[in-house]
Amino acid sequence: LNMSSSVMNMSEHLSCPLGFGHYNAVDICILETVVIVLLTFLIIAGNLTVIFVFHCAPLLHHYTTSYFIQTMAYADLFVGVSCLVPTLSLLHYSTGVQESLTCQVFGYIISVLKSVSMACLACISVDRYLAITKPLSYNQLVTPCRLRICIVLIWIYSCLIFLPSFFGWGKPGYHGDIFEWCATSWLTNAYFTGFIVCLLYAPAAFVICFTYFHIFKICRQHTKEINDRRARFPSHEVDAAGETGHSPDRRYAMVLFRITSVFYVLWLPYILYFLLESSRVLENPALSFLTTWLAISNSFCNCVIYSLSNSV
């Protein structure tokens, strides 16, 4: 690809902030290119696999959470497809569109897609909470029609919450900072960042912490009760009740909890840096790049967690 000569010619169009000096900057731009190209490939391949598995395994559709997991897979797939924009730009292919518009649209789309993933994780935790706390009325509360309406509302809400960034009120994230205009001319706004945190990040995190805390608390209580009954009345009936009780729900909740935990572990550095930079406390282009693409890598990590946590 003759990447070295291509990278040297892109200094007027792209932001390669990690290097010090001309040759170091070229080396770092090549490293950035490799990272982004690799992540783009892994995200697209991984999520196509997840979508293919759901398409070929109808039994998976019996789980209500499959609606949200498939929505996350499609959102993450679109993240990978969107990453083709900086990938082609770093490989010196012209998009034919004004740079400011390209990075604004790219940043907005990535932010919306990750908002969908975050909201889906919160909805999954609520779904599992209802399944364990209200097992008898769960099927009446959670219906396919209501699930579809919920998913539509997630997409609408995610599209609306980042829309003010197009009208000059702040910056939705650092996803477009691979472009020089995004890095130097499009500044963050503390009020807009606080707006996003209060209406998206904080509510989703609170819902997830609340629901999983009570899920594991209830599962622990049920396990203790079953063990007490086994100790007092060792019979096949109690053993059967223990095997068909809440242990499958607990295992299923653990898989989803791992997915949620990894999501926030990868996104927490990004959110913290976003807050610090918006408040003008810290400004470091290297941290911006690393935290951004660490967060985007979550779109591939979900696929790995599915396969490692649940062979079915």
Coordinates of C-alpha atoms in Angstrom, one line a residue:
L1 CA 0.0 0.0 0.0
N2 CA 3.0 2.2 0.2
M3 CA 1.6 3.4 3.5
S4 CA 4.6 5.4 4.7
S5 CA 4.4 7.9 1.7
S6 CA 0.6 8.1 2.0
V7 CA 0.8 8.9 5.7
M8 CA 3.4 11.6 5.2
N9 CA 1.1 13.3 2.7
M10 CA -1.9 13.3 5.1
S11 CA -0.6 15.8 7.7
E12 CA -2.7 18.6 6.2
H13 CA -5.9 16.6 6.5
L14 CA -5.5 14.3 9.5
S15 CA -4.6 14.7 13.2
C16 CA -1.8 12.4 14.3
P17 CA -1.2 13.8 17.8
L18 CA 0.8 11.1 19.4
G19 CA 4.2 11.8 17.8
F20 CA 7.0 14.3 18.6
G21 CA 8.9 15.3 15.6
H22 CA 8.2 14.5 11.9
Y23 CA 9.4 10.9 11.7
N24 CA 7.8 10.0 15.0
A25 CA 4.6 11.5 13.9
V26 CA 4.7 9.4 10.7
D27 CA 5.4 6.2 12.8
I28 CA 2.5 7.0 15.1
C29 CA 0.1 7.7 12.2
I30 CA 1.0 4.3 10.8
L31 CA 0.3 2.8 14.3
E32 CA -3.0 4.6 14.5
T33 CA -3.9 3.3 11.0
V34 CA -3.1 -0.3 12.0
V35 CA -5.2 0.0 15.2
I36 CA -8.2 1.5 13.4
V37 CA -8.1 -0.9 10.5
L38 CA -7.8 -3.9 12.8
L39 CA -10.6 -2.8 15.0
T40 CA -12.8 -2.1 12.0
F41 CA -12.3 -5.6 10.7
L42 CA -12.8 -7.3 14.1
I43 CA -16.0 -5.3 14.8
I44 CA -17.6 -6.0 11.4
A45 CA -16.6 -9.7 11.4
G46 CA -17.6 -10.3 15.0
N47 CA -21.0 -8.8 14.9
L48 CA -21.8 -10.3 11.5
T49 CA -21.1 -13.7 13.3
V50 CA -23.5 -12.8 16.1
I51 CA -26.3 -11.8 13.7
F52 CA -25.7 -15.0 11.7
V53 CA -25.9 -17.2 14.8
F54 CA -29.2 -15.6 15.8
H55 CA -30.5 -16.0 12.2
C56 CA -29.6 -19.7 12.2
A57 CA -30.7 -20.6 15.7
P58 CA -34.5 -19.9 16.1
L59 CA -34.4 -21.2 19.7
L60 CA -32.4 -18.1 20.8
H61 CA -35.5 -16.0 19.9
H62 CA -37.3 -17.5 22.8
Y63 CA -35.3 -15.3 25.1
T64 CA -36.8 -11.8 25.4
T65 CA -33.3 -10.4 25.8
S66 CA -32.5 -11.6 22.3
Y67 CA -34.3 -8.5 20.9
F68 CA -31.9 -6.3 22.8
I69 CA -28.8 -8.4 22.1
Q70 CA -29.6 -8.3 18.3
T71 CA -30.2 -4.6 18.5
M72 CA -26.8 -4.2 20.1
A73 CA -25.2 -6.4 17.5
Y74 CA -26.7 -4.3 14.6
A75 CA -25.6 -1.1 16.4
D76 CA -22.1 -2.4 16.9
L77 CA -22.0 -3.6 13.3
F78 CA -22.9 -0.1 12.1
V79 CA -20.1 1.2 14.4
G80 CA -17.7 -1.0 12.4
V81 CA -19.1 0.2 9.1
S82 CA -18.8 3.8 10.2
C83 CA -15.2 3.2 11.2
L84 CA -14.5 2.7 7.5
V85 CA -14.6 6.5 7.2
P86 CA -11.5 7.2 9.2
T87 CA -10.0 4.0 7.9
L88 CA -10.3 5.1 4.3
S89 CA -9.1 8.6 5.2
L90 CA -6.0 7.3 7.0
L91 CA -5.3 5.2 3.9
H92 CA -5.5 8.5 1.9
Y93 CA -8.8 7.8 0.1
S94 CA -10.7 11.0 -0.4
T95 CA -14.3 10.9 0.9
G96 CA -15.3 13.7 -1.5
V97 CA -17.2 15.5 1.4
Q98 CA -16.2 18.6 3.4
E99 CA -14.0 17.5 6.3
S100 CA -16.0 19.4 8.9
L101 CA -19.2 17.8 7.8
T102 CA -17.6 14.4 7.6
C103 CA -16.3 14.4 11.1
Q104 CA -19.5 15.9 12.6
V105 CA -21.6 13.3 11.0
F106 CA -19.2 10.5 11.9
G107 CA -19.0 11.7 15.5
Y108 CA -22.8 12.0 15.8
I109 CA -23.4 8.5 14.3
I110 CA -20.9 6.8 16.5
S111 CA -22.3 8.5 19.6
V112 CA -25.9 7.5 18.7
L113 CA -24.9 3.9 18.1
K114 CA -23.1 3.6 21.4
S115 CA -26.0 5.3 23.1
V116 CA -28.2 2.5 21.7
S117 CA -25.8 -0.1 23.1
M118 CA -25.8 1.6 26.5
A119 CA -29.6 1.9 26.6
C120 CA -30.0 -1.7 25.5
L121 CA -27.8 -2.9 28.4
A122 CA -30.0 -0.9 30.8
C123 CA -33.1 -2.5 29.3
I124 CA -31.6 -6.0 29.5
S125 CA -31.0 -5.5 33.2
V126 CA -34.6 -4.3 33.7
D127 CA -35.8 -7.3 31.8
R128 CA -33.8 -9.8 33.9
Y129 CA -35.0 -7.9 37.1
L130 CA -38.6 -8.4 36.1
A131 CA -38.0 -12.1 35.1
I132 CA -36.6 -12.8 38.6
T133 CA -38.8 -10.5 40.8
K134 CA -42.1 -11.2 38.9
P135 CA -41.9 -14.6 37.4
L136 CA -45.6 -15.3 37.4
S137 CA -46.6 -12.1 35.6
Y138 CA -43.5 -11.7 33.5
N139 CA -45.0 -13.0 30.3
Q140 CA -47.9 -10.5 30.6
L141 CA -45.6 -7.6 31.4
V142 CA -42.9 -8.2 28.7
T143 CA -44.5 -8.9 25.3
P144 CA -42.9 -8.9 21.9
C145 CA -44.9 -5.8 20.9
R146 CA -43.7 -3.9 24.0
L147 CA -40.1 -5.0 23.3
R148 CA -40.3 -3.7 19.7
I149 CA -41.8 -0.4 20.9
C150 CA -39.0 -0.1 23.5
I151 CA -36.3 -0.6 20.9
V152 CA -37.9 2.0 18.6
L153 CA -37.9 4.5 21.5
I154 CA -34.3 3.7 22.3
W155 CA -33.3 4.6 18.7
I156 CA -35.4 7.8 18.7
Y157 CA -34.1 8.9 22.1
S158 CA -30.5 8.2 21.1
C159 CA -30.9 10.2 17.9
L160 CA -32.4 13.2 19.7
I161 CA -30.1 13.5 22.7
F162 CA -27.0 14.2 20.5
L163 CA -28.8 16.4 18.0
P164 CA -27.9 19.7 19.7
S165 CA -24.2 19.1 18.7
F166 CA -25.2 20.0 15.1
F167 CA -26.5 23.4 16.3
G168 CA -23.2 24.5 17.8
W169 CA -23.9 23.3 21.4
G170 CA -20.9 21.2 22.3
K171 CA -19.3 18.1 20.9
P172 CA -20.8 14.6 21.3
G173 CA -17.4 12.8 21.6
Y174 CA -13.9 12.4 20.3
H175 CA -14.7 9.8 17.7
G176 CA -14.0 12.2 14.8
D177 CA -10.7 13.5 16.2
I178 CA -8.8 11.5 13.7
F179 CA -9.7 14.5 11.4
E180 CA -7.8 17.7 12.1
W181 CA -10.9 19.9 12.0
C182 CA -12.5 17.8 14.8
A183 CA -9.4 17.9 16.9
T184 CA -8.6 21.6 16.6
S185 CA -11.8 23.5 15.6
W186 CA -14.7 21.5 17.2
L187 CA -14.5 22.1 20.9
T188 CA -16.2 20.4 23.8
N189 CA -18.7 22.2 26.0
A190 CA -19.0 21.5 29.7
Y191 CA -22.8 22.2 29.7
F192 CA -23.4 19.8 26.8
T193 CA -21.2 17.1 28.4
G194 CA -23.1 17.5 31.7
F195 CA -26.4 17.3 29.7
I196 CA -25.2 14.0 28.1
V197 CA -24.0 12.6 31.4
C198 CA -27.3 13.5 33.2
L199 CA -29.6 12.2 30.5
L200 CA -27.7 9.1 29.3
Y201 CA -24.6 7.9 31.2
A202 CA -25.8 8.4 34.8
P203 CA -29.3 7.0 34.4
A204 CA -28.1 4.0 32.5
A205 CA -25.4 3.2 35.1
F206 CA -27.9 3.8 38.0
V207 CA -30.5 1.4 36.5
I208 CA -27.9 -1.3 35.8
C209 CA -26.4 -1.1 39.4
F210 CA -29.8 -1.1 41.0
T211 CA -31.2 -4.0 39.0
Y212 CA -28.1 -6.3 39.2
F213 CA -27.7 -5.6 42.9
H214 CA -31.2 -6.9 43.5
I215 CA -30.9 -9.7 41.0
F216 CA -27.9 -11.2 42.7
K217 CA -29.4 -10.5 46.2
I218 CA -32.6 -12.4 45.3
C219 CA -30.6 -15.3 43.7
R220 CA -28.4 -15.6 46.8
Q221 CA -31.5 -15.7 49.0
H222 CA -33.1 -18.4 46.8
T223 CA -29.9 -20.4 46.8
K224 CA -29.7 -20.2 50.6
E225 CA -33.3 -21.3 51.0
I226 CA -32.8 -24.3 48.6
N227 CA -29.7 -25.4 50.5
D228 CA -31.5 -25.1 53.8
R229 CA -34.4 -27.3 52.4
R230 CA -31.9 -29.8 51.1
A231 CA -30.3 -30.0 54.5
R232 CA -33.6 -30.5 56.3
F233 CA -35.5 -32.6 53.7
P234 CA -33.0 -34.5 51.5
S235 CA -35.3 -35.7 48.8
H236 CA -35.5 -35.9 45.0
E237 CA -38.2 -33.3 45.0
V238 CA -36.0 -30.7 46.6
D239 CA -33.1 -31.6 44.3
A240 CA -35.3 -31.2 41.3
A241 CA -36.6 -27.9 42.6
G242 CA -33.0 -26.7 43.1
E243 CA -32.0 -27.7 39.6
T244 CA -34.9 -26.1 37.9
G245 CA -35.1 -23.0 40.1
H246 CA -33.2 -19.8 39.8
S247 CA -29.8 -21.2 39.0
P248 CA -30.3 -20.8 35.2
D249 CA -31.5 -17.3 35.7
R250 CA -28.5 -16.6 37.8
R251 CA -26.1 -18.0 35.2
Y252 CA -27.9 -16.0 32.5
A253 CA -27.7 -12.9 34.6
M254 CA -24.0 -13.5 35.2
V255 CA -23.3 -13.6 31.4
L256 CA -25.2 -10.3 30.9
F257 CA -23.5 -8.8 34.0
R258 CA -20.1 -9.6 32.4
I259 CA -21.1 -7.9 29.2
T260 CA -22.3 -4.8 31.1
S261 CA -19.2 -4.7 33.3
V262 CA -16.8 -4.9 30.3
F263 CA -18.8 -2.2 28.6
Y264 CA -18.3 0.2 31.5
V265 CA -14.7 -0.8 32.1
L266 CA -13.9 0.1 28.5
W267 CA -16.1 3.3 28.5
L268 CA -15.2 4.7 31.9
P269 CA -11.8 6.1 30.9
Y270 CA -13.5 7.8 27.8
I271 CA -16.3 9.3 29.9
L272 CA -13.8 10.5 32.6
Y273 CA -11.5 12.1 30.0
F274 CA -14.6 13.6 28.2
L275 CA -15.6 15.3 31.5
L276 CA -12.1 16.5 32.4
E277 CA -11.5 17.9 28.9
S278 CA -14.9 19.6 28.7
S279 CA -14.1 21.3 32.0
R280 CA -10.7 22.4 30.6
V281 CA -8.9 20.5 33.4
L282 CA -7.0 18.2 31.1
E283 CA -6.3 18.2 27.4
N284 CA -4.2 15.5 25.9
P285 CA -4.6 14.3 22.3
A286 CA -2.9 11.0 23.0
L287 CA -5.4 10.2 25.8
S288 CA -8.2 11.3 23.6
F289 CA -7.2 8.8 20.9
L290 CA -6.5 5.9 23.3
T291 CA -9.7 6.3 25.4
T292 CA -11.8 6.8 22.2
W293 CA -10.7 3.6 20.5
L294 CA -10.6 1.6 23.7
A295 CA -14.3 2.5 24.1
I296 CA -15.1 1.6 20.4
S297 CA -13.3 -1.7 20.9
N298 CA -16.2 -2.8 23.1
S299 CA -18.2 -3.3 19.9
F300 CA -16.0 -6.4 19.3
C301 CA -15.6 -7.4 23.0
N302 CA -19.3 -8.3 23.3
C303 CA -18.9 -11.0 20.6
V304 CA -16.0 -12.6 22.6
I305 CA -18.0 -12.5 25.9
Y306 CA -20.9 -14.3 24.2
S307 CA -18.7 -17.1 23.0
L308 CA -16.7 -17.5 26.2
S309 CA -19.6 -17.2 28.6
N310 CA -22.2 -19.3 26.9
S311 CA -21.4 -22.1 24.5
V312 CA -25.0 -22.5 23.5

